[in-house]
């Protein structure tokens, strides 16, 4: 007896809304993305702010961002806004990760707006180019903004404060500090990232021992940096590790900067 195989094609469609579902029974709201773009300029951590060109908060400083379009997810919107609002991200490598969601009902005077916030880290970035929704875009030292010298629109001061703490904490257990550096760097330059972000001085020899003890944190390269006076320092590049085990520990809160 010969057994024949039969092929059955099954078409799977997307989910179908219930027949009696009425979306108008729920209040509408919008979703936006806001991006904390951090970099080191002149040895200090800076954040990118845009001067709003329209109401609400016209003329106030704010984080770059915008509304999520109907045909995109939040991650796609964040990448798009990063380019449209600042011109950053087309060719510059950027570490982009989601921070958290902000959903206070009164955070936007226009309507109910829920924002998905992101943190972006990159090496010494150039002067930005303001997008269509911004009159001016410029870098501000993080300390000046967090200390309240620059007032921010919406709840962006809270978002920035949360982002700075995320960056500081993440340097303990993840290798993202290399995102602030160019392709090749010295251990002294890597230490300078920790010193600035944590606001505390770190012993170079102890720091060197800890970094080299983490497999894949950094990898030595056989290159010579030209145009720099003084003895040649060993150059490194970021390795393929993403976690620091065991984690580094910063000083207890309040003992650094």
CSV table of C-alpha atoms in Angstrom, one decimal:
chain,number,residue,atom,x,y,z
A,1,UNK,CA,0.0,0.0,0.0
A,2,UNK,CA,1.4,3.3,-1.1
A,3,UNK,CA,1.0,6.3,1.3
A,4,UNK,CA,0.7,9.6,-0.4
A,5,UNK,CA,1.6,12.9,1.4
A,6,UNK,CA,-0.9,15.7,1.0
A,7,UNK,CA,0.0,19.3,1.5
A,8,UNK,CA,-2.4,21.6,3.2
A,9,UNK,CA,-1.9,25.4,3.0
A,10,UNK,CA,-3.1,27.4,6.0
A,11,UNK,CA,-3.4,31.2,5.8
A,12,UNK,CA,-2.9,33.0,9.1
A,13,UNK,CA,-4.3,36.5,9.2
A,14,UNK,CA,-3.8,39.1,11.8
A,15,UNK,CA,-5.9,39.4,14.9
A,16,UNK,CA,-9.5,40.6,14.4
A,17,UNK,CA,-11.2,43.0,16.7
A,18,UNK,CA,-14.2,41.7,18.6
A,19,UNK,CA,-17.5,42.4,16.7
A,20,UNK,CA,-18.9,44.6,19.4
A,21,UNK,CA,-15.7,46.4,20.3
A,22,UNK,CA,-16.0,50.2,20.4
A,23,UNK,CA,-12.7,52.1,20.5
A,24,UNK,CA,-14.5,55.4,21.0
A,25,UNK,CA,-15.5,54.1,24.5
A,26,UNK,CA,-11.9,54.9,25.6
A,27,UNK,CA,-10.3,58.4,25.7
A,28,UNK,CA,-7.7,58.9,22.9
A,29,UNK,CA,-4.1,59.6,23.7
A,30,UNK,CA,-0.9,60.0,21.9
A,31,UNK,CA,2.5,58.4,22.3
A,32,UNK,CA,5.8,60.3,22.0
A,33,UNK,CA,9.5,59.5,22.3
A,34,UNK,CA,12.0,61.7,24.2
A,35,UNK,CA,15.7,61.1,23.9
A,36,UNK,CA,18.5,62.0,26.4
A,37,UNK,CA,21.5,62.2,24.1
A,38,UNK,CA,24.7,62.2,26.2
A,39,UNK,CA,28.3,62.7,25.1
A,40,UNK,CA,31.6,64.0,26.5
A,41,UNK,CA,32.8,67.3,25.3
A,42,UNK,CA,36.0,68.8,26.7
A,43,UNK,CA,36.0,66.1,29.4
A,44,UNK,CA,32.5,67.0,30.7
A,45,UNK,CA,29.3,65.1,30.1
A,46,UNK,CA,26.9,67.1,28.0
A,47,UNK,CA,23.3,66.6,27.0
A,48,UNK,CA,21.6,67.8,23.8
A,49,UNK,CA,18.7,70.2,24.2
A,50,UNK,CA,16.5,71.8,21.6
A,51,UNK,CA,14.7,75.2,21.9
A,52,UNK,CA,11.1,74.6,21.1
A,53,UNK,CA,9.9,76.5,18.1
A,54,UNK,CA,6.2,76.2,18.8
A,55,UNK,CA,3.7,76.0,21.6
A,56,UNK,CA,3.4,74.6,24.1
A,57,UNK,CA,6.5,75.9,25.8
A,58,UNK,CA,7.6,77.9,22.8
A,59,UNK,CA,11.1,79.2,23.5
A,60,UNK,CA,11.8,76.7,26.3
A,61,UNK,CA,14.5,74.1,26.2
A,62,UNK,CA,13.5,70.5,25.9
A,63,UNK,CA,14.8,67.0,25.1
A,64,UNK,CA,14.7,66.1,21.4
A,65,UNK,CA,11.8,63.9,20.4
A,66,UNK,CA,8.4,63.7,18.8
A,67,UNK,CA,5.2,61.7,18.2
A,68,UNK,CA,5.2,58.0,17.3
A,69,UNK,CA,3.7,57.6,13.8
A,70,UNK,CA,0.9,55.1,13.3
A,71,UNK,CA,3.1,52.8,11.2
A,72,UNK,CA,6.1,52.6,13.5
A,73,UNK,CA,7.0,51.3,16.9
A,74,UNK,CA,8.7,53.4,19.6
A,75,UNK,CA,12.2,52.1,18.8
A,76,UNK,CA,11.8,53.1,15.2
A,77,UNK,CA,10.4,56.5,16.2
A,78,UNK,CA,13.4,57.2,18.5
A,79,UNK,CA,15.9,56.4,15.8
A,80,UNK,CA,14.0,58.6,13.3
A,81,UNK,CA,13.7,61.5,15.7
A,82,UNK,CA,17.4,61.2,16.5
A,83,UNK,CA,18.2,61.9,12.9
A,84,UNK,CA,15.4,64.4,12.1
A,85,UNK,CA,15.8,66.6,15.2
A,86,UNK,CA,19.6,66.6,15.4
A,87,UNK,CA,21.2,65.1,12.3
A,88,UNK,CA,22.9,62.6,14.7
A,89,UNK,CA,22.8,58.9,13.9
A,90,UNK,CA,23.3,58.7,10.2
A,91,UNK,CA,26.9,57.7,10.4
A,92,UNK,CA,27.9,58.1,14.0
A,93,UNK,CA,27.7,54.9,16.1
A,94,UNK,CA,25.1,55.5,18.9
A,95,UNK,CA,24.2,53.3,21.8
A,96,UNK,CA,20.4,53.7,22.1
A,97,UNK,CA,18.4,52.0,24.9
A,98,UNK,CA,14.9,52.5,26.4
A,99,UNK,CA,14.9,54.3,29.7
A,100,UNK,CA,11.2,54.1,31.0
A,101,UNK,CA,7.7,55.3,30.2
A,102,UNK,CA,6.3,58.5,31.6
A,103,UNK,CA,2.5,58.6,31.8
A,104,UNK,CA,1.4,61.3,34.2
A,105,UNK,CA,-2.0,62.5,32.9
A,106,UNK,CA,-1.0,66.2,33.1
A,107,UNK,CA,2.5,66.0,31.7
A,108,UNK,CA,1.4,67.6,28.4
A,109,UNK,CA,-1.1,70.5,28.2
A,110,UNK,CA,-2.3,69.6,24.7
A,111,UNK,CA,-3.8,66.2,25.5
A,112,UNK,CA,-3.1,62.9,27.2
A,113,UNK,CA,0.4,62.1,26.0
A,114,UNK,CA,2.5,59.0,27.1
A,115,UNK,CA,6.2,59.3,26.4
A,116,UNK,CA,8.7,56.5,26.0
A,117,UNK,CA,12.1,57.9,27.0
A,118,UNK,CA,15.4,56.7,25.6
A,119,UNK,CA,19.1,57.2,26.4
A,120,UNK,CA,21.6,57.6,23.6
A,121,UNK,CA,25.4,57.5,24.2
A,122,UNK,CA,28.0,58.5,21.6
A,123,UNK,CA,31.6,59.7,21.3
A,124,UNK,CA,32.5,63.4,21.2
A,125,UNK,CA,29.6,64.5,18.9
A,126,UNK,CA,29.7,67.6,16.7
A,127,UNK,CA,27.4,70.6,16.9
A,128,UNK,CA,23.9,69.5,16.2
A,129,UNK,CA,21.5,70.6,13.5
A,130,UNK,CA,18.1,71.7,14.7
A,131,UNK,CA,15.1,69.9,13.1
A,132,UNK,CA,11.8,71.2,11.9
A,133,UNK,CA,10.2,71.4,15.4
A,134,UNK,CA,13.2,73.1,17.0
A,135,UNK,CA,14.5,76.7,16.6
A,136,UNK,CA,17.9,75.9,18.0
A,137,UNK,CA,19.8,72.8,19.2
A,138,UNK,CA,22.9,72.9,21.4
A,139,UNK,CA,24.9,71.0,23.9
A,140,UNK,CA,24.6,71.8,27.7
A,141,UNK,CA,26.8,70.5,30.5
A,142,UNK,CA,24.7,68.0,32.4
A,143,UNK,CA,25.6,69.5,35.8
A,144,UNK,CA,24.2,72.9,34.7
A,145,UNK,CA,20.9,71.4,33.6
A,146,UNK,CA,20.4,69.0,36.5
A,147,UNK,CA,21.3,71.7,39.0
A,148,UNK,CA,18.3,73.7,37.7
A,149,UNK,CA,20.2,76.5,35.9
A,150,UNK,CA,18.3,75.6,32.8
A,151,UNK,CA,14.5,75.1,33.1
A,152,UNK,CA,13.1,72.4,30.8
A,153,UNK,CA,9.7,72.0,29.2
A,154,UNK,CA,7.2,69.3,30.1
A,155,UNK,CA,8.6,66.8,32.6
A,156,UNK,CA,11.9,66.6,30.9
A,157,UNK,CA,13.9,67.6,34.0
A,158,UNK,CA,12.7,64.4,35.6
A,159,UNK,CA,13.5,62.4,32.5
A,160,UNK,CA,17.0,63.8,32.4
A,161,UNK,CA,17.6,63.2,36.1
A,162,UNK,CA,16.4,59.6,35.7
A,163,UNK,CA,18.7,59.2,32.6
A,164,UNK,CA,21.8,60.5,34.3
A,165,UNK,CA,21.2,58.1,37.2
A,166,UNK,CA,20.7,55.2,34.7
A,167,UNK,CA,24.0,56.1,33.0
A,168,UNK,CA,25.9,56.3,36.3
A,169,UNK,CA,24.5,53.0,37.6
A,170,UNK,CA,25.0,51.2,34.3
A,171,UNK,CA,28.7,52.0,34.3
A,172,UNK,CA,28.9,49.7,37.3
A,173,UNK,CA,27.7,46.5,35.6
A,174,UNK,CA,27.8,47.1,31.8
A,175,UNK,CA,30.6,48.1,29.4
A,176,UNK,CA,28.7,51.1,27.9
A,177,UNK,CA,31.5,53.5,29.0
A,178,UNK,CA,33.3,52.7,25.8
A,179,UNK,CA,30.3,54.2,23.9
A,180,UNK,CA,31.6,57.6,25.0
A,181,UNK,CA,35.0,57.0,23.4
A,182,UNK,CA,36.4,56.8,19.8
A,183,UNK,CA,37.2,53.5,18.1
A,184,UNK,CA,40.6,53.3,19.9
A,185,UNK,CA,41.4,54.7,23.3
A,186,UNK,CA,43.7,54.4,26.3
A,187,UNK,CA,42.8,53.1,29.6
A,188,UNK,CA,43.4,56.6,31.0
A,189,UNK,CA,40.7,57.9,28.7
A,190,UNK,CA,38.4,55.1,29.7
A,191,UNK,CA,39.0,56.0,33.4
A,192,UNK,CA,38.3,59.7,32.5
A,193,UNK,CA,34.8,58.6,31.5
A,194,UNK,CA,34.1,57.0,34.8
A,195,UNK,CA,35.7,60.0,36.7
A,196,UNK,CA,33.4,62.4,34.9
A,197,UNK,CA,30.2,60.4,35.0
A,198,UNK,CA,30.6,59.3,38.6
A,199,UNK,CA,32.2,62.5,39.8
A,200,UNK,CA,34.9,60.8,41.7
A,201,UNK,CA,38.7,60.3,41.2
A,202,UNK,CA,39.7,56.7,40.4
A,203,UNK,CA,43.2,55.3,40.9
A,204,UNK,CA,44.6,54.5,37.5
A,205,UNK,CA,46.5,51.3,38.5
A,206,UNK,CA,43.5,49.9,40.4
A,207,UNK,CA,41.2,50.9,37.6
A,208,UNK,CA,43.5,49.3,35.0
A,209,UNK,CA,43.6,46.0,37.0
A,210,UNK,CA,39.8,45.9,37.2
A,211,UNK,CA,39.2,46.6,33.6
A,212,UNK,CA,41.8,44.0,32.3
A,213,UNK,CA,40.3,41.4,34.7
A,214,UNK,CA,37.0,41.6,32.8
A,215,UNK,CA,37.2,39.3,29.8
A,216,UNK,CA,36.1,41.1,26.6
A,217,UNK,CA,35.8,44.6,28.2
A,218,UNK,CA,38.6,46.0,26.1
A,219,UNK,CA,41.0,44.5,23.5
A,220,UNK,CA,44.6,45.8,22.8
A,221,UNK,CA,45.3,47.0,19.3
A,222,UNK,CA,48.6,47.3,17.5
A,223,UNK,CA,48.3,50.9,16.5
A,224,UNK,CA,50.1,54.1,17.2
A,225,UNK,CA,48.3,57.3,17.9
A,226,UNK,CA,50.1,60.1,16.1
A,227,UNK,CA,50.3,63.8,16.9
A,228,UNK,CA,50.2,63.2,20.7
A,229,UNK,CA,53.3,64.3,22.7
A,230,UNK,CA,54.8,62.1,25.4
A,231,UNK,CA,55.4,58.4,25.7
A,232,UNK,CA,53.3,56.0,23.7
A,233,UNK,CA,50.4,54.5,25.7
A,234,UNK,CA,48.8,51.2,24.8
A,235,UNK,CA,45.7,51.6,22.8
A,236,UNK,CA,42.5,49.5,23.1
A,237,UNK,CA,39.2,49.1,21.5
A,238,UNK,CA,35.9,47.9,22.9
A,239,UNK,CA,35.6,44.2,23.2
A,240,UNK,CA,32.5,42.0,22.7
A,241,UNK,CA,31.5,41.8,26.4
A,242,UNK,CA,28.4,43.6,27.5
A,243,UNK,CA,28.5,42.9,31.3
A,244,UNK,CA,31.0,43.6,34.0
A,245,UNK,CA,31.4,40.6,36.3
A,246,UNK,CA,32.0,41.3,39.1
A,247,UNK,CA,30.6,44.8,38.8
A,248,UNK,CA,32.5,47.9,39.6
A,249,UNK,CA,31.4,49.9,42.6
A,250,UNK,CA,31.2,53.7,42.8
A,251,UNK,CA,31.4,55.6,46.0
A,252,UNK,CA,28.2,55.8,48.1
A,253,UNK,CA,25.9,58.6,47.0
A,254,UNK,CA,27.1,62.0,48.0
A,255,UNK,CA,30.8,61.1,48.3
A,256,UNK,CA,31.6,61.9,44.7
A,257,UNK,CA,30.6,65.1,42.9
